[in-house]
Amino acid sequence: MLLVMQARSKDRRIKWVYFILIYLGLFLCLLLRRMCVRLVTGLIKGHSLAGEQPIGIIKEENVMDINRVAKDILKHVGGKENVSDLSHCFTRLRFVLKDMSKADKEVVEHLEGVIQVVISGGQFQVVLGSKVTKVYDAMLPMVDLESGGGEGGQAEKGNVLNHVLQVISKMFTPLIPAIAASGLIKGLLTAAKLVAAGRGVDIASNDTYILLFAASQIIFYFMPVFLGYTAAKALKCNEIIAMTIGGFLCYPQLDAIIQDVSAVTRIFGIPVIKGAWTIGESTRVFSYTESVIPILLAVFVLMYLERALEKIIPQILQIILVPGISMILMVPLTLCLLGPVGIWVGNGIQTVYYALMQFNAVLGGAVVGGLWGVFVIFGAHRALLPVGLNDVAVSGKQNLLAFAGAANFSQGGAALGVMLKSRNRELKGVAASATISAVLVGITEPAIYGCNLRLKKPMICAIICGALGGGIMGLGGVYGDAFANNGVLTIFTYAAFGMTPFIFYLVGIAVSFFGAAVLTYFVGFDDIPDKGDGAAAVNRAGDKNRTGDENRAGDESRAVCENAGENEILLGSPIQGKAVPMTSVKDEVFSSEALGKGIAVIPEKGEVTAPADCTVTLIYPTLHAMGLTMDNGVELLIHVGMDTVKLEGRYFQKHVEEGAHIKKGTKIVSFDIDKIKEAGYDTVVPVIVGNTANFAEVKGLEREHADCDTPVVRIIR
């Protein structure tokens, strides 16, 4: 602001432009959270029962105990002794575990604040959304990574590709906030330039523009320095020496030497390699500023050099000699070999990418726009970040994130369709928050894991519309001048190369967003029954009005509750067998009643049946666990056996589909008791009231023989 106020009087029109755009940006940033909270709260309140507090994301954010969540997650991934490495991205905690079998995915998925758990690329990934940084900061002191990290991780012993992807993620993820900030500044500057040009003013030579543009370039110009630090941290070598090598590559005098291609420069008598290259219609003399691959190669070699020096140099001298000798050796090695190789590799990647875009940009845009959300699920999108960053370093522009932006907006649009269609109040809150996150700042994990992937059909709609939007962008030759995460706040980044590509970009994101929203709304999806909403909770999105059926189901359900008063519910057993106290189960997760109160059944017959009219809300892929929502609002979690998830569905058979509304006595899953026992597993079946907190009392009733007509759980409203 001071820079704007100091502008010369002849630039008064420019000051007007800056006041409008920069103040708008500042106010938007300051009020963004407040607006989002009010919007989501309003949406949720509009669908809440009288007297209830808002639920979903806003309530969870306010009351969640971050330290307790961190402790619970750490406990159920096997404790600190099982953690080889811990990192995080925008929305996920990423664990590298020494023994993956010690982590209980089921339990972690049901912990407060956890959206989903993904096991991918040798990592145990816990999706937390916007709370991830707070949980990570709370957990970090609990984990002793200095003594145990990096040596026992399964990823490092297993698939080499998984390990490479993990290292790449560690190198580039810490840079994303600064890169996003750079993109935001460039977007505002581009918008300012367009507005000023419309008034006949060129602001490119204005002091404020120059200084802000310089600020937006820092992360890219000094990329070797920043990457030197993150790469050294990922590869466990000296971060400061790596940063020094990166700084050396950015040193102005060295840059001038490299740019002077005609002069011969030697170090220790070895010629320093210089050169130029041509990609498309542009020719550039290579420079190490803004480069990506040279510093990565240098740090990789530095890691092995340091280890070798530490073996031969006495420990008392290592603090001085190891860094000193490393620098003396790395400077000529980088200038004469590693740097040029890195430049050539980077140019090769850029040449291949350019050729692909020249061959069929529409197809490229459709593939990236359609599948980017799928890449996010598996964490593979981080392996593509170096391609985009290298593109900016080599050519000064990129379209990878433009196409990815189509995917971002389509995920947000699908989440909007879910919010408009669903009758589940909590899901509406999640979808509303996820829409805002995806559209404003391009963070799509809440949309993907919170609703789209969870409901399946919205994910398919997002993929289709993302591909359409990406194809439109490819057709229009869209490029941006910054590597910025796509959202409303950075759209002007894609106006830097003319209005025609910018219009194609706007059309692309509009098709992606509104297309996904409309398609999701009309295609529909299997809705999640609302909690505590009685018979009306049983709803399939897209079905016709079924109030009469629901009322009849409610009458039948009440008839099942034998001798139950108005405020009392008696539930029969979904398993035929002996009902015993939950505290007798030989698994602390169940016996402690951390997941809820209920009863345990020692099965006599290998069948899980509906104890009353209900909706099958969840059947775990391995068929050993399922969730039922009774028409009277009671939620049951039924877990067949202990550790039977390891059977991967063997000896189990499914008889109904997830989302089905079934009658009392309907067979849901059958299982072979004898074969499960022969495999060495306890067959006891915990029957848990998942929404125990919604009731005044939940009590298990012991029975020598129980079935769906025998009350085994007594609930007081």
XYZ file of C-alpha atoms in Angstrom:
717
model
C 0.000 0.000 0.000
C 2.839 2.434 0.843
C 4.336 1.771 -2.552
C 1.068 2.743 -4.206
C 0.803 5.925 -2.109
C 4.334 6.906 -3.164
C 3.562 6.643 -6.868
C 4.358 9.713 -8.915
C 1.591 12.190 -9.709
C 1.729 11.383 -13.405
C 0.633 7.848 -12.529
C -2.604 8.822 -10.768
C -4.612 6.583 -13.053
C -2.352 3.674 -12.126
C -2.919 4.357 -8.429
C -6.641 4.063 -9.024
C -6.129 0.634 -10.561
C -3.981 -0.544 -7.639
C -6.383 0.786 -5.025
C -9.244 -1.144 -6.567
C -7.467 -4.433 -7.228
C -5.060 -4.683 -4.314
C -7.595 -3.523 -1.720
C -10.047 -5.969 -3.236
C -7.494 -8.753 -2.851
C -6.721 -7.807 0.747
C -10.366 -7.528 1.765
C -11.111 -10.806 0.045
C -8.358 -12.569 1.990
C -9.439 -11.001 5.298
C -13.128 -11.756 4.871
C -12.856 -15.075 3.073
C -12.969 -17.280 6.156
C -15.803 -15.275 7.697
C -17.862 -15.507 4.527
C -17.248 -19.230 4.170
C -18.224 -19.916 7.770
C -21.420 -17.890 7.432
C -22.316 -19.532 4.146
C -21.798 -23.083 5.348
C -23.445 -22.401 8.707
C -26.431 -20.891 6.948
C -26.737 -23.831 4.601
C -26.566 -26.286 7.464
C -28.917 -24.361 9.729
C -31.434 -24.278 6.942
C -31.651 -28.048 7.176
C -31.191 -28.557 10.925
C -33.838 -29.682 13.359
C -35.210 -27.068 15.713
C -32.957 -26.428 18.651
C -29.968 -28.275 17.170
C -26.593 -26.677 16.747
C -25.071 -26.594 13.255
C -23.311 -29.813 12.409
C -20.573 -30.897 10.038
C -17.423 -29.010 9.249
C -18.088 -25.855 11.264
C -19.064 -27.578 14.460
C -16.226 -30.078 14.138
C -13.665 -27.319 13.632
C -14.828 -25.469 16.722
C -14.964 -28.287 19.232
C -12.407 -30.808 18.042
C -9.526 -31.382 20.420
C -6.524 -31.318 18.086
C -4.145 -32.919 20.585
C -6.550 -35.766 21.294
C -7.070 -36.385 17.584
C -3.297 -36.493 17.063
C -2.855 -38.953 19.945
C -5.702 -41.178 18.736
C -4.375 -41.333 15.185
C -0.833 -42.043 16.357
C -2.071 -44.787 18.677
C -3.969 -46.604 15.938
C -1.202 -46.461 13.336
C 0.873 -48.576 15.702
C 2.312 -45.915 18.001
C 5.380 -43.733 17.580
C 7.639 -46.800 17.448
C 5.933 -47.833 14.198
C 6.387 -44.470 12.441
C 9.380 -44.353 10.120
C 8.495 -40.979 8.620
C 5.727 -38.388 8.847
C 4.869 -35.562 6.483
C 1.758 -33.765 5.288
C 0.338 -32.011 2.257
C -2.685 -29.707 1.979
C -5.137 -32.208 3.414
C -3.356 -35.440 4.412
C -1.051 -36.788 7.052
C 1.366 -39.103 5.252
C 2.842 -41.890 7.375
C 5.609 -44.232 6.304
C 5.165 -47.145 8.699
C 7.666 -49.800 9.679
C 4.910 -52.421 9.832
C 1.745 -51.556 7.919
C -0.157 -54.447 9.516
C 0.003 -52.705 12.912
C -2.126 -49.826 11.630
C -5.884 -50.266 12.044
C -7.391 -48.551 9.013
C -10.961 -49.177 10.146
C -10.513 -47.546 13.531
C -8.610 -44.546 12.144
C -11.362 -43.938 9.581
C -13.908 -43.680 12.409
C -11.865 -41.272 14.539
C -13.147 -37.748 15.034
C -12.036 -35.377 12.300
C -10.832 -38.090 9.908
C -12.428 -37.896 6.462
C -10.858 -41.022 4.996
C -7.790 -43.256 5.108
C -5.906 -44.090 1.920
C -3.108 -46.653 1.653
C -1.140 -45.774 -1.456
C 2.450 -45.624 -2.617
C 3.709 -47.314 0.534
C 2.130 -44.600 2.685
C -0.669 -44.698 5.249
C -2.465 -41.452 4.373
C -4.994 -39.923 6.775
C -7.226 -37.345 5.075
C -8.092 -34.542 7.524
C -8.928 -31.590 5.289
C -8.075 -28.078 6.465
C -7.134 -29.280 9.967
C -4.111 -31.242 8.758
C -1.478 -28.633 9.645
C -2.735 -28.283 13.225
C -2.878 -32.039 13.731
C 0.582 -32.458 12.185
C 2.052 -29.768 14.447
C 0.458 -31.429 17.482
C 1.677 -34.890 16.478
C 5.248 -34.026 15.503
C 6.554 -33.733 19.104
C 4.957 -37.114 19.868
C 6.939 -38.885 17.128
C 10.658 -39.570 17.573
C 11.764 -39.442 13.951
C 15.392 -38.776 14.784
C 15.953 -42.193 16.300
C 13.698 -44.339 14.194
C 12.909 -42.526 11.013
C 14.038 -43.578 7.645
C 15.485 -46.998 8.350
C 12.630 -49.373 8.866
C 9.912 -48.083 6.587
C 8.205 -50.647 4.444
C 8.221 -48.299 1.485
C 11.981 -48.180 1.548
C 12.278 -51.958 1.643
C 9.570 -52.508 -0.926
C 8.636 -51.005 -4.252
C 11.378 -48.670 -5.518
C 8.875 -46.609 -7.503
C 6.815 -45.983 -4.359
C 9.905 -44.746 -2.559
C 10.836 -42.437 -5.442
C 7.326 -40.942 -5.461
C 7.505 -40.382 -1.701
C 10.823 -38.562 -2.008
C 9.513 -36.402 -4.861
C 6.486 -35.527 -2.740
C 8.710 -34.509 0.186
C 10.807 -32.314 -2.098
C 8.004 -30.366 -3.732
C 5.126 -30.311 -1.223
C 6.741 -27.732 1.140
C 7.111 -25.326 -1.796
C 3.441 -25.352 -2.771
C 2.270 -22.515 -0.431
C 4.934 -20.136 -1.784
C 4.184 -21.177 -5.359
C 0.462 -20.600 -4.722
C 1.205 -17.153 -3.254
C 3.288 -16.321 -6.319
C 0.415 -17.335 -8.560
C -2.036 -15.175 -6.615
C 0.221 -12.100 -6.902
C 0.761 -12.693 -10.619
C -2.965 -13.096 -11.135
C -3.679 -9.763 -9.419
C -0.928 -8.047 -11.401
C -2.290 -9.425 -14.662
C -5.761 -8.197 -13.733
C -4.321 -4.774 -12.881
C -2.509 -4.673 -16.202
C -5.706 -5.508 -18.105
C -7.747 -2.854 -16.287
C -5.020 -0.259 -16.808
C -4.713 -1.138 -20.501
C -8.450 -0.584 -20.856
C -7.875 2.960 -19.597
C -4.969 3.473 -21.976
C -2.227 3.106 -19.355
C 0.807 0.802 -19.418
C 1.799 -0.083 -15.846
C 4.705 -2.384 -16.731
C 7.224 0.334 -15.818
C 5.459 1.403 -12.643
C 7.486 0.959 -9.426
C 4.733 -0.899 -7.591
C 4.191 -3.299 -10.466
C 7.931 -3.969 -10.773
C 8.398 -4.658 -7.059
C 5.335 -6.884 -6.712
C 6.297 -8.754 -9.862
C 9.765 -9.289 -8.386
C 8.164 -10.682 -5.217
C 6.137 -13.130 -7.313
C 9.294 -14.287 -9.116
C 11.438 -15.012 -6.048
C 10.264 -18.592 -5.500
C 11.085 -19.423 -9.130
C 14.288 -17.405 -9.547
C 15.810 -18.950 -6.427
C 14.234 -22.364 -6.991
C 17.662 -24.094 -6.683
C 18.015 -22.659 -3.157
C 14.579 -23.744 -1.957
C 14.768 -27.122 -3.677
C 18.243 -27.582 -2.256
C 16.803 -27.368 1.248
C 13.759 -29.596 0.698
C 15.728 -32.168 -1.324
C 18.446 -32.361 1.329
C 15.823 -32.802 4.027
C 14.150 -35.581 2.034
C 17.461 -37.324 1.303
C 18.840 -36.712 4.810
C 21.993 -34.768 4.004
C 23.234 -31.312 5.071
C 20.459 -28.818 4.240
C 22.633 -25.709 4.567
C 25.350 -27.034 2.253
C 22.662 -27.998 -0.261
C 21.174 -24.488 -0.029
C 24.646 -23.027 -0.508
C 25.095 -25.028 -3.707
C 21.677 -23.796 -4.855
C 22.637 -20.216 -4.013
C 25.870 -20.647 -5.955
C 23.855 -21.661 -9.037
C 21.815 -18.439 -8.697
C 24.829 -16.168 -8.070
C 24.659 -13.243 -10.574
C 28.359 -13.419 -11.518
C 28.085 -17.152 -12.251
C 24.941 -16.489 -14.287
C 26.848 -13.905 -16.342
C 29.666 -16.422 -16.939
C 27.209 -19.115 -18.055
C 25.388 -16.683 -20.353
C 28.646 -15.755 -22.131
C 28.662 -18.785 -24.410
C 31.566 -17.571 -26.566
C 34.056 -17.382 -23.669
C 35.839 -20.480 -22.340
C 35.720 -20.806 -18.547
C 37.670 -23.416 -16.606
C 37.716 -24.630 -13.013
C 40.718 -26.720 -11.924
C 41.545 -26.830 -15.630
C 38.210 -28.467 -16.479
C 36.005 -26.523 -18.929
C 32.670 -25.303 -17.617
C 29.939 -26.474 -19.981
C 27.674 -23.804 -21.474
C 25.131 -23.922 -24.255
C 21.774 -22.977 -25.746
C 18.732 -24.901 -26.895
C 15.688 -24.443 -29.101
C 12.192 -25.642 -28.231
C 9.436 -24.799 -30.652
C 10.109 -21.280 -31.866
C 12.161 -20.073 -28.883
C 15.916 -20.276 -28.340
C 17.486 -19.706 -24.919
C 20.978 -19.789 -23.460
C 20.741 -22.095 -20.498
C 20.822 -20.676 -16.994
C 20.715 -22.300 -13.584
C 18.369 -19.713 -12.080
C 14.808 -21.094 -11.994
C 16.165 -24.569 -12.843
C 14.828 -27.700 -11.146
C 16.756 -30.812 -12.099
C 20.407 -29.621 -11.734
C 20.085 -28.975 -7.995
C 18.233 -32.277 -7.488
C 21.100 -34.169 -9.123
C 23.621 -32.186 -7.084
C 21.889 -32.963 -3.775
C 21.575 -36.629 -4.723
C 25.350 -36.832 -5.273
C 25.974 -34.730 -2.141
C 24.111 -37.313 -0.059
C 26.511 -40.099 -1.077
C 29.559 -37.838 -0.894
C 28.790 -36.855 2.703
C 28.278 -40.467 3.731
C 31.601 -41.450 2.166
C 33.470 -38.571 3.828
C 31.954 -39.351 7.236
C 33.360 -42.884 6.998
C 36.960 -41.794 6.370
C 37.232 -38.513 8.332
C 37.627 -38.686 12.145
C 34.463 -37.569 13.929
C 36.213 -34.683 15.712
C 37.085 -33.117 12.328
C 33.850 -33.868 10.496
C 32.071 -30.631 11.455
C 34.611 -28.623 9.417
C 36.092 -30.980 6.851
C 32.931 -32.703 5.599
C 31.149 -29.452 4.586
C 34.376 -27.886 3.281
C 35.466 -30.831 1.153
C 31.877 -31.309 -0.026
C 31.732 -27.736 -1.336
C 35.161 -27.921 -2.989
C 34.207 -31.105 -4.827
C 30.569 -30.269 -5.595
C 31.246 -26.905 -7.289
C 33.285 -28.287 -10.238
C 31.211 -31.465 -10.359
C 28.015 -29.427 -10.653
C 29.353 -26.970 -13.245
C 31.093 -29.539 -15.420
C 28.755 -32.524 -15.211
C 25.648 -32.528 -13.019
C 24.381 -29.070 -13.978
C 24.607 -29.547 -17.751
C 23.103 -33.046 -17.491
C 20.249 -31.600 -15.425
C 19.662 -28.844 -17.983
C 19.617 -31.347 -20.839
C 17.230 -33.660 -18.987
C 14.934 -30.719 -18.215
C 15.020 -29.606 -21.837
C 14.284 -33.162 -22.928
C 11.209 -33.327 -20.697
C 10.054 -29.960 -22.013
C 10.644 -31.040 -25.632
C 8.585 -34.213 -25.169
C 5.779 -32.310 -23.422
C 5.805 -29.631 -26.143
C 5.618 -32.327 -28.835
C 2.640 -33.944 -27.107
C 0.826 -30.619 -26.919
C 1.589 -29.953 -30.582
C 0.321 -33.419 -31.524
C -3.074 -33.046 -29.834
C -3.570 -30.468 -27.094
C -7.288 -31.273 -26.894
C -6.580 -34.903 -26.052
C -3.875 -33.902 -23.562
C -6.211 -31.455 -21.849
C -9.022 -34.011 -21.714
C -6.791 -36.709 -20.208
C -5.311 -34.433 -17.526
C -8.634 -32.706 -16.810
C -10.470 -35.996 -16.519
C -7.933 -38.034 -14.585
C -6.302 -35.446 -12.316
C -8.798 -36.208 -9.545
C -7.920 -39.904 -9.863
C -4.216 -39.002 -9.635
C -5.002 -37.123 -6.413
C -6.585 -40.230 -4.883
C -3.369 -42.197 -5.358
C -1.041 -39.248 -4.676
C 0.375 -39.636 -8.202
C -0.330 -35.984 -9.064
C 2.733 -34.975 -7.048
C 4.942 -36.911 -9.443
C 3.703 -34.574 -12.211
C 4.565 -31.364 -10.350
C 8.225 -31.393 -11.480
C 7.009 -31.503 -15.106
C 4.996 -28.306 -14.637
C 7.702 -26.555 -12.627
C 10.285 -27.516 -15.232
C 7.949 -26.155 -17.917
C 7.883 -22.751 -16.201
C 11.656 -22.789 -15.678
C 12.410 -23.636 -19.311
C 9.721 -21.743 -21.234
C 8.217 -19.276 -18.750
C 4.733 -20.742 -19.122
C 2.740 -23.890 -18.322
C -0.631 -25.458 -19.065
C -0.471 -28.545 -16.844
C -2.239 -26.801 -13.966
C -4.684 -25.178 -16.386
C -5.906 -28.648 -17.338
C -5.759 -29.711 -13.688
C -7.925 -26.667 -12.959
C -10.693 -28.223 -15.027
C -10.553 -31.198 -12.664
C -10.541 -28.922 -9.602
C -13.643 -27.046 -10.717
C -15.421 -30.240 -11.763
C -14.838 -31.768 -8.318
C -16.217 -28.587 -6.746
C -19.202 -28.665 -9.098
C -19.968 -32.288 -8.276
C -19.811 -31.425 -4.572
C -22.270 -28.586 -5.220
C -24.599 -31.069 -6.917
C -24.355 -33.313 -3.855
C -25.158 -30.389 -1.556
C -28.243 -29.472 -3.584
C -29.489 -33.056 -3.952
C -28.730 -34.732 -0.634
C -31.196 -34.785 2.259
C -28.468 -35.628 4.771
C -27.722 -32.483 6.799
C -24.164 -33.441 7.666
C -23.337 -34.410 4.079
C -24.726 -31.060 2.919
C -22.323 -29.291 5.269
C -19.354 -31.324 4.060
C -20.293 -30.761 0.406
C -20.787 -27.008 0.873
C -17.413 -26.582 2.537
C -15.749 -28.800 -0.088
C -17.258 -26.736 -2.908
C -15.846 -23.529 -1.456
C -12.419 -25.100 -0.938
C -12.218 -26.450 -4.497
C -13.517 -23.340 -6.253
C -11.674 -20.663 -4.299
C -8.236 -22.205 -3.783
C -8.227 -25.440 -5.778
C -7.984 -27.850 -2.826
C -10.102 -30.804 -3.871
C -9.433 -33.553 -1.311
C -12.440 -32.543 0.861
C -14.676 -32.810 -2.211
C -13.149 -36.078 -3.416
C -13.061 -37.899 -0.091
C -15.893 -36.081 1.683
C -18.587 -36.781 -0.880
C -17.703 -37.508 -4.535
C -15.654 -40.696 -4.204
C -17.752 -41.741 -1.232
C -20.932 -41.597 -3.339
C -19.273 -42.886 -6.562
C -21.601 -41.336 -9.172
C -20.570 -37.713 -8.428
C -16.946 -38.785 -8.969
C -17.822 -40.155 -12.398
C -19.670 -36.931 -13.243
C -16.628 -34.901 -12.171
C -14.301 -36.994 -14.356
C -16.541 -36.547 -17.414
C -16.930 -32.787 -17.024
C -13.276 -32.286 -16.094
C -12.299 -34.005 -19.344
C -14.663 -31.744 -21.308
C -13.279 -28.622 -19.653
C -9.668 -29.701 -20.150
C -10.335 -30.458 -23.815
C -11.788 -26.972 -24.311
C -8.692 -25.433 -22.714
C -6.428 -27.503 -24.967
C -8.417 -26.374 -28.006
C -7.920 -22.730 -27.022
C -4.177 -23.030 -26.388
C -4.483 -21.972 -22.744
C -1.247 -21.184 -20.882
C -0.417 -19.469 -17.608
C 2.712 -17.557 -16.635
C 2.814 -18.975 -13.092
C 2.611 -22.404 -11.509
C -0.489 -21.569 -9.491
C -3.096 -23.850 -7.963
C -6.348 -23.254 -9.829
C -9.159 -21.378 -8.160
C -11.148 -18.167 -8.467
C -8.313 -16.253 -6.806
C -5.782 -17.177 -9.513
C -7.823 -17.189 -12.730
C -6.078 -14.076 -14.098
C -2.824 -16.011 -14.226
C -4.200 -17.455 -17.464
C -4.833 -14.029 -19.022
C -1.106 -13.361 -19.462
C -0.973 -14.660 -23.057
C -3.969 -12.905 -24.565
C -7.728 -12.676 -24.223
C -8.623 -15.512 -26.600
C -6.878 -18.251 -24.551
C -8.241 -16.638 -21.382
C -11.806 -16.860 -22.704
C -11.265 -20.537 -23.521
C -9.986 -21.021 -19.964
C -13.097 -19.375 -18.502
C -15.373 -21.461 -20.726
C -13.443 -24.594 -19.717
C -13.835 -24.034 -15.981
C -17.490 -23.029 -16.429
C -18.250 -26.253 -18.318
C -16.354 -28.254 -15.698
C -18.034 -26.652 -12.689
C -21.624 -26.139 -13.802
C -21.630 -29.272 -15.951
C -20.560 -31.446 -13.007
C -23.097 -29.779 -10.698
C -26.011 -30.261 -13.110
C -24.973 -33.779 -14.122
C -24.585 -34.868 -10.494
C -27.966 -33.399 -9.581
C -29.877 -35.130 -12.381
C -27.956 -38.424 -12.437
C -28.393 -38.696 -8.665
C -26.627 -40.981 -6.223
C -27.330 -43.305 -3.310
C -27.794 -40.812 -0.502
C -26.529 -41.419 3.025
C -29.390 -41.714 5.559
C -29.550 -38.801 7.971
C -28.732 -39.429 11.613
C -31.656 -39.624 14.007
C -34.247 -38.682 11.428
C -36.478 -41.728 11.916
C -38.148 -43.326 8.937
C -37.485 -40.304 6.777
C -33.795 -41.082 7.012
C -34.253 -43.942 4.585
C -33.863 -42.147 1.290
C -32.279 -42.832 -2.054
C -31.422 -39.602 -3.859
C -33.434 -39.409 -7.055
C -36.282 -41.674 -5.826
C -39.885 -40.542 -5.864
C -41.639 -39.357 -2.723
C -42.093 -42.354 -0.423
C -43.586 -40.863 2.737
C -46.296 -43.510 2.968
C -43.802 -46.365 2.715
C -41.602 -44.756 5.321
C -44.482 -44.417 7.740
C -45.395 -48.073 7.286
C -41.752 -49.038 7.796
C -41.734 -47.018 10.981
C -44.841 -48.847 12.229
C -43.280 -52.232 11.482
C -40.042 -51.220 13.162
C -41.894 -50.166 16.287
C -43.689 -53.506 16.314
C -40.311 -55.268 16.381
C -39.280 -53.430 19.546
C -40.912 -55.767 22.006
C -42.406 -54.231 25.170
C -40.787 -50.919 24.245
C -42.295 -47.776 25.651
C -42.402 -44.462 23.825
C -38.837 -43.578 24.869
C -37.453 -47.126 24.840
C -36.054 -49.193 21.967
C -35.287 -52.916 22.209
C -33.156 -54.307 19.388
C -32.892 -57.960 18.456
C -29.616 -59.664 17.615
C -28.385 -59.625 14.006
C -26.445 -62.826 14.814
C -27.876 -66.093 16.135
C -25.815 -67.120 19.159
C -24.871 -66.272 22.738
C -24.952 -62.579 23.733
C -22.076 -61.620 26.048
C -20.846 -58.273 27.451
C -18.872 -56.071 25.068
C -16.184 -55.773 27.738
C -15.377 -59.477 27.266
C -14.127 -58.956 23.704
C -10.367 -59.488 23.423
C -9.777 -56.271 21.526
C -9.381 -52.991 23.356
C -11.019 -50.996 20.575
C -14.296 -52.838 21.205
C -14.013 -53.755 24.890
C -13.273 -50.135 25.835
C -16.499 -49.154 24.024
C -14.563 -46.382 22.282
C -16.670 -46.888 19.156
C -19.932 -47.045 21.111
C -21.845 -49.305 23.478
C -23.630 -52.498 22.551
C -23.353 -56.260 22.869
C -21.064 -59.013 21.584
C -22.413 -62.260 20.136
C -20.629 -65.614 19.950
C -22.149 -66.927 16.701
C -23.879 -70.280 16.349
C -24.975 -69.667 12.765
C -22.836 -67.880 10.180
C -25.360 -65.294 9.059
C -25.804 -61.577 9.666
C -29.483 -60.632 9.378
C -31.401 -57.395 9.792
C -32.668 -57.132 13.410
C -35.373 -54.711 12.208
C -36.308 -52.799 9.076
C -33.230 -50.819 8.126
C -30.959 -49.405 5.442
C -27.591 -51.004 4.693
C -25.409 -47.908 4.870
C -22.053 -49.648 4.588
C -20.614 -53.022 3.657
C -16.853 -53.106 4.002
C -15.083 -54.443 0.849
C -13.774 -57.449 2.806
C -17.377 -58.144 3.991
C -16.349 -58.578 7.634
C -17.981 -55.315 8.779
C -21.168 -53.483 7.920
C -23.245 -50.528 9.035
C -27.031 -50.507 9.375
C -29.350 -47.578 10.051
C -32.623 -48.646 11.657
C -35.777 -46.864 10.595
C -35.991 -45.519 14.156
C -32.611 -43.786 13.807
C -30.391 -46.300 15.606
C -27.081 -46.904 13.816
C -25.464 -50.322 14.185
C -21.908 -51.303 13.375
C -21.535 -55.091 13.085
C -17.997 -56.472 13.028
C -17.671 -60.208 12.312
C -14.629 -61.598 14.134
C -11.355 -60.072 15.278
C -8.739 -59.073 12.660
C -10.817 -60.816 9.995
C -10.088 -57.928 7.640
C -6.882 -59.871 6.898
C -8.951 -62.647 5.311
C -9.711 -60.172 2.496
C -13.246 -61.492 2.037
C -12.446 -65.203 2.101
C -15.189 -67.303 3.760
C -17.667 -64.387 3.462
C -20.539 -63.943 1.002
C -22.653 -60.830 0.419
C -26.418 -61.141 -0.138
C -27.575 -57.499 -0.382
C -26.054 -54.354 -1.831
C -24.906 -51.300 0.062
C -27.691 -48.689 0.139
C -30.531 -51.244 0.073
C -33.540 -50.816 2.363
C -34.346 -54.255 3.799
C -36.906 -55.912 6.066
C -36.353 -57.592 9.407
C -34.704 -61.014 9.034
C -33.151 -60.303 5.612
C -29.794 -62.040 5.220
C -27.037 -59.474 4.677
C -23.777 -61.439 4.815
C -23.049 -65.100 5.454
C -19.736 -66.474 6.726
C -18.139 -69.852 7.411
C -17.552 -70.043 11.178
C -15.432 -73.194 11.042
C -13.073 -72.004 8.317
C -12.572 -68.651 10.026
C -11.678 -70.469 13.247
C -9.338 -72.806 11.353
C -7.575 -69.746 9.955
C -6.848 -68.729 13.552
C -9.354 -65.916 14.066
C -11.771 -65.251 16.927
C -15.341 -65.254 15.534
C -17.013 -63.113 18.225
C -19.237 -60.435 16.665
C -19.427 -56.985 18.329
C -22.754 -55.251 17.674
C -22.198 -51.555 18.365
C -24.634 -48.657 18.552
C -22.613 -46.171 16.529
C -24.615 -43.128 17.596
C -24.567 -43.984 21.318
C -24.083 -40.304 22.147
C -27.544 -39.514 20.758
C -29.287 -41.528 23.472
C -29.672 -41.229 27.234
C -28.716 -44.875 27.795
C -27.517 -47.848 25.759
C -27.253 -51.200 27.531
C -26.358 -54.675 26.281
C -28.555 -57.564 27.471
C -26.827 -60.916 28.016
C -28.653 -63.947 26.571
C -27.787 -67.640 26.383
C -29.505 -67.753 23.016
C -30.302 -64.743 20.880
C -31.652 -64.049 17.409
C -33.434 -61.192 15.641
C -36.533 -61.785 17.783
C -34.572 -61.690 21.058
C -33.840 -58.211 22.474
C -30.102 -57.857 23.165
C -29.746 -54.060 23.260
C -31.904 -51.692 25.322
C -31.870 -48.022 24.324
C -33.428 -45.099 26.198
C -33.957 -41.930 24.181
